[in-house]
PDB file of C-alpha atoms in Angstrom:
ATOM      1  CA  MET A   1     -17.296  46.300 -16.976  1.00 39.00           C
ATOM      2  CA  ALA A   2     -15.110  43.715 -16.189  1.00 40.00           C
ATOM      3  CA  CYS A   3     -16.089  39.976 -16.297  1.00 39.00           C
ATOM      4  CA  GLN A   4     -16.664  38.203 -12.996  1.00 40.00           C
ATOM      5  CA  LEU A   5     -14.596  35.174 -12.578  1.00 39.00           C
ATOM      6  CA  SER A   6     -16.030  31.765 -11.805  1.00 49.00           C
ATOM      7  CA  ASP A   7     -15.057  30.096  -8.521  1.00 60.00           C
ATOM      8  CA  GLU A   8     -13.068  27.527 -10.382  1.00 64.00           C
ATOM      9  CA  GLN A   9     -11.273  30.297 -12.416  1.00 55.00           C
ATOM     10  CA  GLU A  10     -10.829  32.329  -9.278  1.00 62.00           C
ATOM     11  CA  ARG A  11      -9.243  28.818  -7.640  1.00 73.00           C
ATOM     12  CA  ASP A  12      -7.066  28.598 -10.765  1.00 77.00           C
ATOM     13  CA  SER A  13      -5.821  32.309 -10.865  1.00 87.00           C
ATOM     14  CA  VAL A  14      -2.123  33.661 -10.741  1.00 92.00           C
ATOM     15  CA  GLU A  15      -2.805  34.680  -7.074  1.00 94.00           C
ATOM     16  CA  ALA A  16      -3.977  31.343  -5.863  1.00 94.00           C
ATOM     17  CA  TRP A  17      -0.761  29.538  -7.541  1.00 95.00           C
ATOM     18  CA  GLN A  18       1.608  32.000  -5.867  1.00 96.00           C
ATOM     19  CA  THR A  19      -0.221  31.360  -2.653  1.00 97.00           C
ATOM     20  CA  SER A  20       0.592  27.667  -3.056  1.00 97.00           C
ATOM     21  CA  ARG A  21       4.099  28.141  -3.583  1.00 97.00           C
ATOM     22  CA  LYS A  22       4.157  29.856  -0.265  1.00 97.00           C
ATOM     23  CA  TYR A  23       2.795  26.713   1.345  1.00 98.00           C
ATOM     24  CA  ALA A  24       5.004  24.419  -0.247  1.00 97.00           C
ATOM     25  CA  THR A  25       8.169  26.351   1.124  1.00 97.00           C
ATOM     26  CA  LEU A  26       6.891  25.493   4.589  1.00 97.00           C
ATOM     27  CA  TYR A  27       8.517  21.960   3.932  1.00 97.00           C
ATOM     28  CA  GLY A  28      12.021  24.145   4.166  1.00 95.00           C
ATOM     29  CA  GLU A  29      14.570  24.418   1.767  1.00 93.00           C
ATOM     30  CA  ILE A  30      15.715  21.071   0.146  1.00 94.00           C
ATOM     31  CA  PRO A  31      19.310  20.388  -0.296  1.00 94.00           C
ATOM     32  CA  THR A  32      20.417  21.180  -3.884  1.00 95.00           C
ATOM     33  CA  SER A  33      22.473  17.746  -3.979  1.00 94.00           C
ATOM     34  CA  PHE A  34      19.081  16.122  -3.273  1.00 96.00           C
ATOM     35  CA  THR A  35      17.156  17.596  -6.225  1.00 97.00           C
ATOM     36  CA  THR A  36      20.157  17.337  -8.517  1.00 97.00           C
ATOM     37  CA  LEU A  37      20.162  13.647  -7.702  1.00 97.00           C
ATOM     38  CA  VAL A  38      16.517  13.228  -8.532  1.00 98.00           C
ATOM     39  CA  ARG A  39      16.799  15.015 -11.783  1.00 98.00           C
ATOM     40  CA  SER A  40      19.775  12.989 -12.704  1.00 97.00           C
ATOM     41  CA  LEU A  41      17.791   9.627 -12.216  1.00 97.00           C
ATOM     42  CA  LEU A  42      14.845  11.080 -14.130  1.00 97.00           C
ATOM     43  CA  ALA A  43      17.398  11.978 -17.061  1.00 97.00           C
ATOM     44  CA  ASP A  44      18.715   8.279 -16.713  1.00 96.00           C
ATOM     45  CA  GLN A  45      15.296   7.071 -17.366  1.00 95.00           C
ATOM     46  CA  GLU A  46      14.942   9.039 -20.612  1.00 93.00           C
ATOM     47  CA  THR A  47      18.121   7.440 -21.862  1.00 91.00           C
ATOM     48  CA  GLY A  48      16.941   3.918 -20.947  1.00 88.00           C
ATOM     49  CA  GLY A  49      16.389   3.382 -17.403  1.00 80.00           C
ATOM     50  CA  GLN A  50      19.712   2.407 -16.348  1.00 88.00           C
ATOM     51  CA  PHE A  51      21.635   4.313 -13.769  1.00 95.00           C
ATOM     52  CA  SER A  52      24.619   6.819 -15.107  1.00 95.00           C
ATOM     53  CA  SER A  53      27.747   6.239 -13.132  1.00 95.00           C
ATOM     54  CA  GLY A  54      27.201   9.632 -11.331  1.00 96.00           C
ATOM     55  CA  SER A  55      23.690   8.975 -10.156  1.00 97.00           C
ATOM     56  CA  GLU A  56      24.562   5.538  -9.092  1.00 97.00           C
ATOM     57  CA  TRP A  57      27.566   6.610  -6.955  1.00 97.00           C
ATOM     58  CA  GLN A  58      25.273   9.132  -5.352  1.00 96.00           C
ATOM     59  CA  MET A  59      22.555   6.536  -4.495  1.00 97.00           C
ATOM     60  CA  LEU A  60      25.056   4.028  -3.023  1.00 96.00           C
ATOM     61  CA  ARG A  61      26.722   6.701  -1.026  1.00 95.00           C
ATOM     62  CA  LEU A  62      23.139   7.227   0.646  1.00 94.00           C
ATOM     63  CA  LEU A  63      22.329   3.651   0.609  1.00 93.00           C
ATOM     64  CA  ARG A  64      25.315   3.169   2.787  1.00 91.00           C
ATOM     65  CA  THR A  65      23.637   5.463   5.834  1.00 93.00           C
ATOM     66  CA  ALA A  66      21.323   3.496   8.025  1.00 91.00           C
ATOM     67  CA  SER A  67      18.541   5.999   7.734  1.00 93.00           C
ATOM     68  CA  MET A  68      18.080   5.604   3.856  1.00 94.00           C
ATOM     69  CA  LYS A  69      18.987   1.885   3.630  1.00 92.00           C
ATOM     70  CA  GLY A  70      16.264   0.906   5.969  1.00 92.00           C
ATOM     71  CA  PRO A  71      13.456   2.440   3.903  1.00 95.00           C
ATOM     72  CA  PHE A  72      14.917   1.245   0.642  1.00 94.00           C
ATOM     73  CA  TYR A  73      15.180  -2.316   1.480  1.00 92.00           C
ATOM     74  CA  PHE A  74      11.531  -2.348   2.481  1.00 93.00           C
ATOM     75  CA  ALA A  75      10.491  -0.615  -0.297  1.00 95.00           C
ATOM     76  CA  LEU A  76      12.191  -3.219  -2.327  1.00 92.00           C
ATOM     77  CA  LYS A  77      10.701  -6.153  -0.397  1.00 92.00           C
ATOM     78  CA  THR A  78       7.212  -4.564  -0.748  1.00 95.00           C
ATOM     79  CA  PHE A  79       7.210  -4.066  -4.387  1.00 95.00           C
ATOM     80  CA  LEU A  80       9.560  -6.467  -5.837  1.00 91.00           C
ATOM     81  CA  PRO A  81       9.913  -9.205  -3.073  1.00 88.00           C
ATOM     82  CA  GLU A  82      11.478 -11.596  -5.772  1.00 85.00           C
ATOM     83  CA  ALA A  83      14.463  -9.422  -5.648  1.00 80.00           C
ATOM     84  CA  ILE A  84      15.034  -9.953  -1.949  1.00 78.00           C
ATOM     85  CA  ASP A  85      14.210 -13.577  -2.108  1.00 75.00           C
ATOM     86  CA  GLU A  86      17.277 -14.081  -4.426  1.00 71.00           C
ATOM     87  CA  PRO A  87      20.793 -15.265  -3.175  1.00 63.00           C
ATOM     88  CA  ALA A  88      22.737 -12.485  -0.900  1.00 55.00           C
ATOM     89  CA  LYS A  89      23.678  -9.471  -2.846  1.00 66.00           C
ATOM     90  CA  SER A  90      25.396  -6.266  -2.711  1.00 81.00           C
ATOM     91  CA  LEU A  91      23.830  -2.600  -2.248  1.00 84.00           C
ATOM     92  CA  LYS A  92      24.783  -1.963  -6.031  1.00 88.00           C
ATOM     93  CA  GLU A  93      22.861  -5.036  -6.865  1.00 87.00           C
ATOM     94  CA  LEU A  94      19.979  -4.277  -4.730  1.00 87.00           C
ATOM     95  CA  LEU A  95      19.830  -0.680  -6.235  1.00 91.00           C
ATOM     96  CA  HIS A  96      19.604  -2.046 -10.108  1.00 90.00           C
ATOM     97  CA  ARG A  97      16.394  -4.089  -9.119  1.00 89.00           C
ATOM     98  CA  PHE A  98      14.638  -0.795  -9.452  1.00 92.00           C
ATOM     99  CA  GLN A  99      14.611   1.663 -12.412  1.00 93.00           C
ATOM    100  CA  ALA A 100      16.329   4.815 -12.375  1.00 96.00           C
ATOM    101  CA  ARG A 101      12.616   6.673 -12.153  1.00 96.00           C
ATOM    102  CA  ASP A 102      11.474   4.328  -9.568  1.00 96.00           C
ATOM    103  CA  VAL A 103      14.200   5.387  -7.126  1.00 97.00           C
ATOM    104  CA  ALA A 104      13.565   9.130  -7.880  1.00 97.00           C
ATOM    105  CA  GLY A 105       9.960   8.435  -6.890  1.00 98.00           C
ATOM    106  CA  PHE A 106      11.185   6.763  -3.770  1.00 97.00           C
ATOM    107  CA  LEU A 107      13.556   9.767  -2.908  1.00 98.00           C
ATOM    108  CA  GLY A 108      10.793  12.282  -3.402  1.00 98.00           C
ATOM    109  CA  LEU A 109       8.053  10.784  -1.198  1.00 98.00           C
ATOM    110  CA  LEU A 110      10.334   9.826   1.408  1.00 98.00           C
ATOM    111  CA  TYR A 111      11.649  13.075   1.784  1.00 97.00           C
ATOM    112  CA  LEU A 112       8.407  14.948   1.883  1.00 98.00           C
ATOM    113  CA  TYR A 113       6.919  12.425   4.216  1.00 98.00           C
ATOM    114  CA  ARG A 114       9.742  12.534   6.578  1.00 97.00           C
ATOM    115  CA  ARG A 115       9.516  16.260   6.524  1.00 97.00           C
ATOM    116  CA  ALA A 116       5.744  16.345   6.955  1.00 98.00           C
ATOM    117  CA  LYS A 117       5.651  13.931   9.823  1.00 97.00           C
ATOM    118  CA  ARG A 118       8.660  16.168  11.501  1.00 97.00           C
ATOM    119  CA  LEU A 119       6.883  19.611  11.133  1.00 98.00           C
ATOM    120  CA  CYS A 120       3.060  18.652  11.698  1.00 98.00           C
ATOM    121  CA  ASN A 121       1.105  18.214  14.833  1.00 97.00           C
ATOM    122  CA  ALA A 122       1.560  14.629  15.594  1.00 97.00           C
ATOM    123  CA  ASP A 123      -2.197  13.815  16.620  1.00 97.00           C
ATOM    124  CA  GLU A 124      -3.517  15.556  13.378  1.00 97.00           C
ATOM    125  CA  PHE A 125      -0.806  13.973  11.419  1.00 98.00           C
ATOM    126  CA  GLU A 126      -1.938  10.610  12.427  1.00 97.00           C
ATOM    127  CA  ARG A 127      -5.464  11.259  11.479  1.00 96.00           C
ATOM    128  CA  LEU A 128      -4.500  12.637   8.157  1.00 96.00           C
ATOM    129  CA  THR A 129      -2.361   9.689   7.194  1.00 96.00           C
ATOM    130  CA  GLU A 130      -4.882   7.088   8.664  1.00 93.00           C
ATOM    131  CA  GLN A 131      -5.091   5.300   5.207  1.00 94.00           C
ATOM    132  CA  PHE A 132      -1.840   6.703   3.813  1.00 97.00           C
ATOM    133  CA  HIS A 133       0.475   3.397   3.842  1.00 97.00           C
ATOM    134  CA  THR A 134      -2.031   1.093   2.298  1.00 97.00           C
ATOM    135  CA  GLN A 135      -3.344   3.826  -0.414  1.00 97.00           C
ATOM    136  CA  VAL A 136       0.481   4.449  -1.381  1.00 97.00           C
ATOM    137  CA  GLU A 137       1.214   0.491  -1.420  1.00 98.00           C
ATOM    138  CA  VAL A 138      -1.718  -0.419  -3.759  1.00 98.00           C
ATOM    139  CA  ALA A 139      -0.833   2.700  -5.893  1.00 98.00           C
ATOM    140  CA  GLY A 140       2.942   1.530  -6.057  1.00 98.00           C
ATOM    141  CA  HIS A 141       1.591  -1.719  -7.323  1.00 98.00           C
ATOM    142  CA  VAL A 142      -0.552  -0.318  -9.931  1.00 98.00           C
ATOM    143  CA  GLY A 143       2.217   1.778 -11.348  1.00 97.00           C
ATOM    144  CA  ILE A 144       4.617  -0.977 -11.290  1.00 96.00           C
ATOM    145  CA  ALA A 145       1.971  -3.253 -13.330  1.00 97.00           C
ATOM    146  CA  MET A 146       1.304  -0.580 -15.759  1.00 97.00           C
ATOM    147  CA  PRO A 147       4.482   0.966 -17.085  1.00 95.00           C
ATOM    148  CA  ASN A 148       2.612   3.872 -18.774  1.00 95.00           C
ATOM    149  CA  ILE A 149       1.709   4.939 -15.291  1.00 97.00           C
ATOM    150  CA  GLY A 150       5.027   4.004 -13.697  1.00 96.00           C
ATOM    151  CA  PHE A 151       6.103   3.893  -9.792  1.00 97.00           C
ATOM    152  CA  PRO A 152       6.663   7.891  -9.169  1.00 97.00           C
ATOM    153  CA  LEU A 153       3.405   8.880 -10.891  1.00 98.00           C
ATOM    154  CA  ALA A 154       1.419   6.420  -9.009  1.00 98.00           C
ATOM    155  CA  VAL A 155       2.737   7.019  -5.725  1.00 98.00           C
ATOM    156  CA  PHE A 156       2.870  10.650  -5.965  1.00 98.00           C
ATOM    157  CA  SER A 157      -1.026  10.514  -7.159  1.00 98.00           C
ATOM    158  CA  LEU A 158      -2.062   9.054  -3.801  1.00 97.00           C
ATOM    159  CA  SER A 159       0.586  10.575  -1.418  1.00 98.00           C
ATOM    160  CA  LEU A 160       0.924  14.244  -2.311  1.00 98.00           C
ATOM    161  CA  PRO A 161      -2.759  15.131  -2.015  1.00 97.00           C
ATOM    162  CA  VAL A 162      -2.318  13.975   1.409  1.00 98.00           C
ATOM    163  CA  LEU A 163       1.326  15.596   2.165  1.00 98.00           C
ATOM    164  CA  SER A 164      -0.099  18.919   0.436  1.00 98.00           C
ATOM    165  CA  ARG A 165      -2.847  19.365   2.826  1.00 98.00           C
ATOM    166  CA  ALA A 166      -0.354  18.673   5.540  1.00 98.00           C
ATOM    167  CA  ALA A 167       1.106  22.022   4.488  1.00 98.00           C
ATOM    168  CA  PHE A 168      -2.288  23.548   5.547  1.00 98.00           C
ATOM    169  CA  LEU A 169      -1.657  21.725   9.000  1.00 98.00           C
ATOM    170  CA  ILE A 170       1.700  23.014   9.343  1.00 98.00           C
ATOM    171  CA  HIS A 171       0.661  26.410   8.901  1.00 97.00           C
ATOM    172  CA  ASP A 172      -2.763  26.546  10.609  1.00 97.00           C
ATOM    173  CA  CYS A 173      -3.306  23.368  12.952  1.00 97.00           C
ATOM    174  CA  LYS A 174      -6.458  24.890  14.607  1.00 97.00           C
ATOM    175  CA  GLY A 175      -8.083  25.526  11.230  1.00 97.00           C
ATOM    176  CA  PHE A 176      -6.981  22.379   9.662  1.00 98.00           C
ATOM    177  CA  ALA A 177      -8.566  20.267  12.451  1.00 97.00           C
ATOM    178  CA  ALA A 178     -11.869  22.233  11.816  1.00 97.00           C
ATOM    179  CA  TYR A 179     -11.487  21.427   8.131  1.00 98.00           C
ATOM    180  CA  ARG A 180     -10.811  17.864   8.826  1.00 97.00           C
ATOM    181  CA  ARG A 181     -14.149  17.515  10.953  1.00 96.00           C
ATOM    182  CA  GLN A 182     -15.929  19.376   8.377  1.00 96.00           C
ATOM    183  CA  CYS A 183     -14.821  16.959   5.714  1.00 96.00           C
ATOM    184  CA  LYS A 184     -15.741  13.947   7.943  1.00 94.00           C
ATOM    185  CA  ILE A 185     -19.193  15.091   8.555  1.00 96.00           C
ATOM    186  CA  SER A 186     -19.805  15.749   4.939  1.00 96.00           C
ATOM    187  CA  LYS A 187     -18.043  12.221   4.004  1.00 95.00           C
ATOM    188  CA  ILE A 188     -15.639  13.907   1.547  1.00 95.00           C
ATOM    189  CA  PRO A 189     -11.754  13.351   1.511  1.00 93.00           C
ATOM    190  CA  TYR A 190     -11.406  17.079   0.816  1.00 95.00           C
ATOM    191  CA  ASP A 191     -13.028  20.244  -0.171  1.00 96.00           C
ATOM    192  CA  PHE A 192     -11.646  22.833  -2.574  1.00 95.00           C
ATOM    193  CA  GLU A 193     -14.033  25.676  -1.983  1.00 94.00           C
ATOM    194  CA  TYR A 194     -13.213  25.255   1.827  1.00 96.00           C
ATOM    195  CA  GLU A 195      -9.472  25.020   1.023  1.00 97.00           C
ATOM    196  CA  PHE A 196      -9.689  28.101  -1.050  1.00 96.00           C
ATOM    197  CA  GLY A 197     -11.782  30.035   1.332  1.00 96.00           C
ATOM    198  CA  ARG A 198      -9.568  29.735   4.254  1.00 97.00           C
ATOM    199  CA  TRP A 199      -6.024  29.436   2.559  1.00 97.00           C
ATOM    200  CA  SER A 200      -6.489  30.932  -0.716  1.00 96.00           C
ATOM    201  CA  CYS A 201      -5.317  28.098  -2.719  1.00 96.00           C
ATOM    202  CA  THR A 202      -6.219  24.471  -3.027  1.00 96.00           C
ATOM    203  CA  HIS A 203      -3.950  21.503  -1.800  1.00 97.00           C
ATOM    204  CA  VAL A 204      -3.491  20.268  -5.705  1.00 97.00           C
ATOM    205  CA  GLN A 205      -1.692  23.474  -6.333  1.00 97.00           C
ATOM    206  CA  ILE A 206       0.415  22.644  -3.677  1.00 98.00           C
ATOM    207  CA  THR A 207       0.902  19.155  -4.754  1.00 98.00           C
ATOM    208  CA  SER A 208       2.388  20.499  -8.116  1.00 97.00           C
ATOM    209  CA  ASN A 209       4.774  22.927  -6.218  1.00 98.00           C
ATOM    210  CA  LEU A 210       5.912  19.915  -3.946  1.00 98.00           C
ATOM    211  CA  ALA A 211       6.883  17.755  -7.006  1.00 98.00           C
ATOM    212  CA  VAL A 212       8.850  20.484  -8.365  1.00 98.00           C
ATOM    213  CA  ALA A 213      10.633  21.047  -5.064  1.00 97.00           C
ATOM    214  CA  VAL A 214      11.795  17.443  -4.972  1.00 98.00           C
ATOM    215  CA  GLY A 215      13.194  17.502  -8.434  1.00 97.00           C
ATOM    216  CA  PHE A 216      10.533  16.781 -10.839  1.00 98.00           C
ATOM    217  CA  SER A 217       9.817  18.948 -14.112  1.00 97.00           C
ATOM    218  CA  ALA A 218       7.115  21.556 -14.052  1.00 97.00           C
ATOM    219  CA  GLU A 219       5.441  19.868 -16.966  1.00 97.00           C
ATOM    220  CA  PHE A 220       5.338  16.783 -15.206  1.00 97.00           C
ATOM    221  CA  ALA A 221       3.944  18.511 -11.852  1.00 97.00           C
ATOM    222  CA  HIS A 222       1.325  20.611 -13.497  1.00 97.00           C
ATOM    223  CA  ALA A 223      -0.038  17.663 -15.303  1.00 97.00           C
ATOM    224  CA  LEU A 224      -0.189  15.597 -12.159  1.00 97.00           C
ATOM    225  CA  SER A 225      -2.170  18.381 -10.338  1.00 96.00           C
ATOM    226  CA  ARG A 226      -4.323  18.686 -13.614  1.00 95.00           C
ATOM    227  CA  GLY A 227      -5.277  15.042 -13.272  1.00 96.00           C
ATOM    228  CA  LEU A 228      -6.029  15.113  -9.660  1.00 96.00           C
ATOM    229  CA  ALA A 229      -8.378  18.432  -9.959  1.00 94.00           C
ATOM    230  CA  GLN A 230     -10.477  17.128 -12.699  1.00 91.00           C
ATOM    231  CA  LYS A 231     -13.598  15.437 -11.748  1.00 87.00           C
ATOM    232  CA  GLU A 232     -14.390  13.469 -15.097  1.00 89.00           C
ATOM    233  CA  LEU A 233     -12.037  11.052 -16.639  1.00 91.00           C
ATOM    234  CA  GLY A 234     -10.085  13.388 -19.192  1.00 90.00           C
ATOM    235  CA  ASP A 235      -8.684  12.691 -22.714  1.00 91.00           C
ATOM    236  CA  GLU A 236      -5.323  10.495 -22.964  1.00 92.00           C
ATOM    237  CA  LYS A 237      -4.409  12.533 -26.260  1.00 91.00           C
ATOM    238  CA  ALA A 238      -4.804  15.918 -24.470  1.00 93.00           C
ATOM    239  CA  ASN A 239      -2.553  14.986 -21.650  1.00 95.00           C
ATOM    240  CA  LYS A 240      -1.154  11.633 -20.873  1.00 95.00           C
ATOM    241  CA  VAL A 241       0.110  12.316 -17.401  1.00 96.00           C
ATOM    242  CA  ALA A 242      -3.084  13.652 -16.334  1.00 96.00           C
ATOM    243  CA  TYR A 243      -4.908  10.582 -17.780  1.00 96.00           C
ATOM    244  CA  ALA A 244      -2.477   8.447 -16.103  1.00 97.00           C
ATOM    245  CA  THR A 245      -3.055   9.854 -13.011  1.00 97.00           C
ATOM    246  CA  GLN A 246      -6.613   9.699 -12.975  1.00 97.00           C
ATOM    247  CA  ILE A 247      -6.351   6.053 -14.003  1.00 97.00           C
ATOM    248  CA  CYS A 248      -4.156   5.312 -11.162  1.00 97.00           C
ATOM    249  CA  LYS A 249      -6.444   6.931  -8.738  1.00 96.00           C
ATOM    250  CA  LEU A 250      -9.479   5.055 -10.247  1.00 96.00           C
ATOM    251  CA  TRP A 251      -7.769   1.549 -10.066  1.00 97.00           C
ATOM    252  CA  THR A 252      -6.063   2.252  -6.351  1.00 97.00           C
ATOM    253  CA  ASP A 253      -9.821   3.206  -5.171  1.00 96.00           C
ATOM    254  CA  ALA A 254     -11.393   0.127  -6.714  1.00 97.00           C
ATOM    255  CA  LEU A 255      -8.675  -2.262  -5.650  1.00 97.00           C
ATOM    256  CA  LEU A 256      -8.995  -0.996  -2.148  1.00 96.00           C
ATOM    257  CA  GLU A 257     -12.570  -1.160  -2.040  1.00 95.00           C
ATOM    258  CA  ASN A 258     -13.540  -4.429  -3.510  1.00 94.00           C
ATOM    259  CA  GLY A 259     -10.069  -5.919  -4.666  1.00 94.00           C
ATOM    260  CA  LYS A 260     -11.196  -5.947  -8.377  1.00 94.00           C
ATOM    261  CA  GLU A 261     -10.188  -3.528 -11.359  1.00 93.00           C
ATOM    262  CA  PRO A 262     -12.533  -0.610 -11.786  1.00 94.00           C
ATOM    263  CA  ASP A 263     -15.494  -1.189 -14.102  1.00 91.00           C
ATOM    264  CA  ILE A 264     -14.786   1.606 -16.413  1.00 90.00           C
ATOM    265  CA  VAL A 265     -13.993   1.866 -20.070  1.00 87.00           C
ATOM    266  CA  HIS A 266     -10.485   3.603 -20.630  1.00 91.00           C
ATOM    267  CA  SER A 267      -7.481   3.254 -22.741  1.00 91.00           C
ATOM    268  CA  GLY A 268      -5.897   0.035 -23.354  1.00 89.00           C
ATOM    269  CA  ASN A 269      -2.553   1.752 -22.888  1.00 92.00           C
ATOM    270  CA  PHE A 270      -3.224   1.750 -19.239  1.00 94.00           C
ATOM    271  CA  TYR A 271      -3.876  -2.068 -18.664  1.00 94.00           C
ATOM    272  CA  PRO A 272      -1.744  -4.677 -17.030  1.00 95.00           C
ATOM    273  CA  SER A 273      -0.800  -7.855 -19.053  1.00 95.00           C
ATOM    274  CA  GLN A 274      -2.415 -10.984 -17.690  1.00 95.00           C
ATOM    275  CA  THR A 275       0.334 -11.845 -15.710  1.00 96.00           C
ATOM    276  CA  ALA A 276       0.906  -8.509 -14.036  1.00 96.00           C
ATOM    277  CA  LEU A 277      -2.789  -8.149 -13.356  1.00 96.00           C
ATOM    278  CA  GLU A 278      -2.776 -11.398 -11.540  1.00 96.00           C
ATOM    279  CA  ARG A 279       0.519 -10.272  -9.450  1.00 96.00           C
ATOM    280  CA  LEU A 280      -1.410  -7.013  -8.768  1.00 97.00           C
ATOM    281  CA  LEU A 281      -4.716  -8.443  -7.605  1.00 97.00           C
ATOM    282  CA  ALA A 282      -2.773 -11.082  -5.318  1.00 96.00           C
ATOM    283  CA  ALA A 283      -0.565  -8.102  -3.735  1.00 96.00           C
ATOM    284  CA  CYS A 284      -3.499  -5.540  -3.410  1.00 96.00           C
ATOM    285  CA  GLU A 285      -5.624  -8.571  -1.790  1.00 96.00           C
ATOM    286  CA  ARG A 286      -2.600  -8.918   0.751  1.00 95.00           C
ATOM    287  CA  VAL A 287      -2.925  -5.307   1.695  1.00 96.00           C
ATOM    288  CA  ARG A 288      -6.659  -5.652   1.981  1.00 95.00           C
ATOM    289  CA  GLN A 289      -6.333  -8.424   4.356  1.00 94.00           C
ATOM    290  CA  ASN A 290      -3.320  -7.392   6.346  1.00 94.00           C
ATOM    291  CA  GLY A 291      -2.761  -3.918   5.790  1.00 94.00           C
ATOM    292  CA  SER A 292       0.553  -2.521   4.504  1.00 94.00           C
ATOM    293  CA  ALA A 293       3.038  -4.929   4.167  1.00 89.00           C
ATOM    294  CA  HIS A 294       5.999  -3.215   5.706  1.00 93.00           C
ATOM    295  CA  GLU A 295       5.157   0.452   6.163  1.00 95.00           C
ATOM    296  CA  TRP A 296       8.379   1.123   4.286  1.00 96.00           C
ATOM    297  CA  LEU A 297       8.050   4.767   4.793  1.00 97.00           C
ATOM    298  CA  GLU A 298       8.234   4.508   8.667  1.00 95.00           C
ATOM    299  CA  LYS A 299      11.513   2.456   8.290  1.00 93.00           C
ATOM    300  CA  GLY A 300      14.732   4.088   9.717  1.00 87.00           C
ATOM    301  CA  LYS A 301      18.038   3.133  11.206  1.00 85.00           C
ATOM    302  CA  ASP A 302      16.393   0.999  13.902  1.00 87.00           C
ATOM    303  CA  SER A 303      15.369  -1.383  11.121  1.00 84.00           C
ATOM    304  CA  VAL A 304      18.813  -2.126   9.797  1.00 83.00           C
ATOM    305  CA  ASN A 305      19.624  -5.401  11.764  1.00 80.00           C
ATOM    306  CA  CYS A 306      20.062  -8.968  11.089  1.00 77.00           C
ATOM    307  CA  GLU A 307      16.739  -9.835  12.346  1.00 77.00           C
ATOM    308  CA  ASP A 308      14.818  -7.520   9.999  1.00 76.00           C
ATOM    309  CA  MET A 309      17.183  -7.613   7.228  1.00 77.00           C
ATOM    310  CA  PRO A 310      18.606 -11.278   7.300  1.00 73.00           C
ATOM    311  CA  GLU A 311      19.141 -11.207   3.602  1.00 70.00           C
ATOM    312  CA  LEU A 312      21.755  -8.287   3.893  1.00 69.00           C
ATOM    313  CA  PHE A 313      23.506  -9.897   6.746  1.00 63.00           C
ATOM    314  CA  LYS A 314      24.270 -13.177   5.426  1.00 60.00           C
TER     315      LYS A 314
END
């Protein structure tokens, strides 16, 4: 007699993962040139974090377009404001304020956010992303404050679970609206059982596929989804990326809720220096009080002007 799979095993089946890949393809075919650039930037990080001549040239070509220059400038102003406060500089100088992996995370998130906003029902997408900008912003600050988390993993940890649920919305607007209402009634952000029952996979599986789609490794993507799926804090030695994902989520939630670090015991490898902690707490308090500083993901070519970007027009 065949053994019956548990609900959790069934949700993690080969069939569920195959289904999740189909939902990820609803974002459309991503240009090879884009994923090649992201992989090049991640390879640059492995060799010290500086940009290779090829990835630098490709990024500068992108940054000369207004639609990319706007969000990049405001991302820099959000997460590294001191870089903007310095004397007038070239685009090349601005690019080098970030590490290569930071730019890879910036590109991946921006692409997926813009695609989701374009493809989703506008009203439902607005409800889905109600806290999105503040959560991603605080997570980004957490990743910068803790190098063992880093900017890409940090922003992906908070953004991709939302953008992966957007795939359900793209596919099944009516069903997603019912799902959203059910989660609201139950006072939970998501429900794996409901997702699997209606769409035959969970959003964290789609998260993994989206990370791969924009150029991140399968190993990174699987560890990210594993960290998002685990209910209890895992073992750092067993999977560092999954552990870092959980730590980022715990810190982000605590900072947004009460402006303080989480009251948990965790590895000292994931704790900011005193200076970084002070900067992190100050930045997150500003977000708590005033919301997202610039909503950099919403910026486009209309933001590229002397009023909004005075430092680039001096």
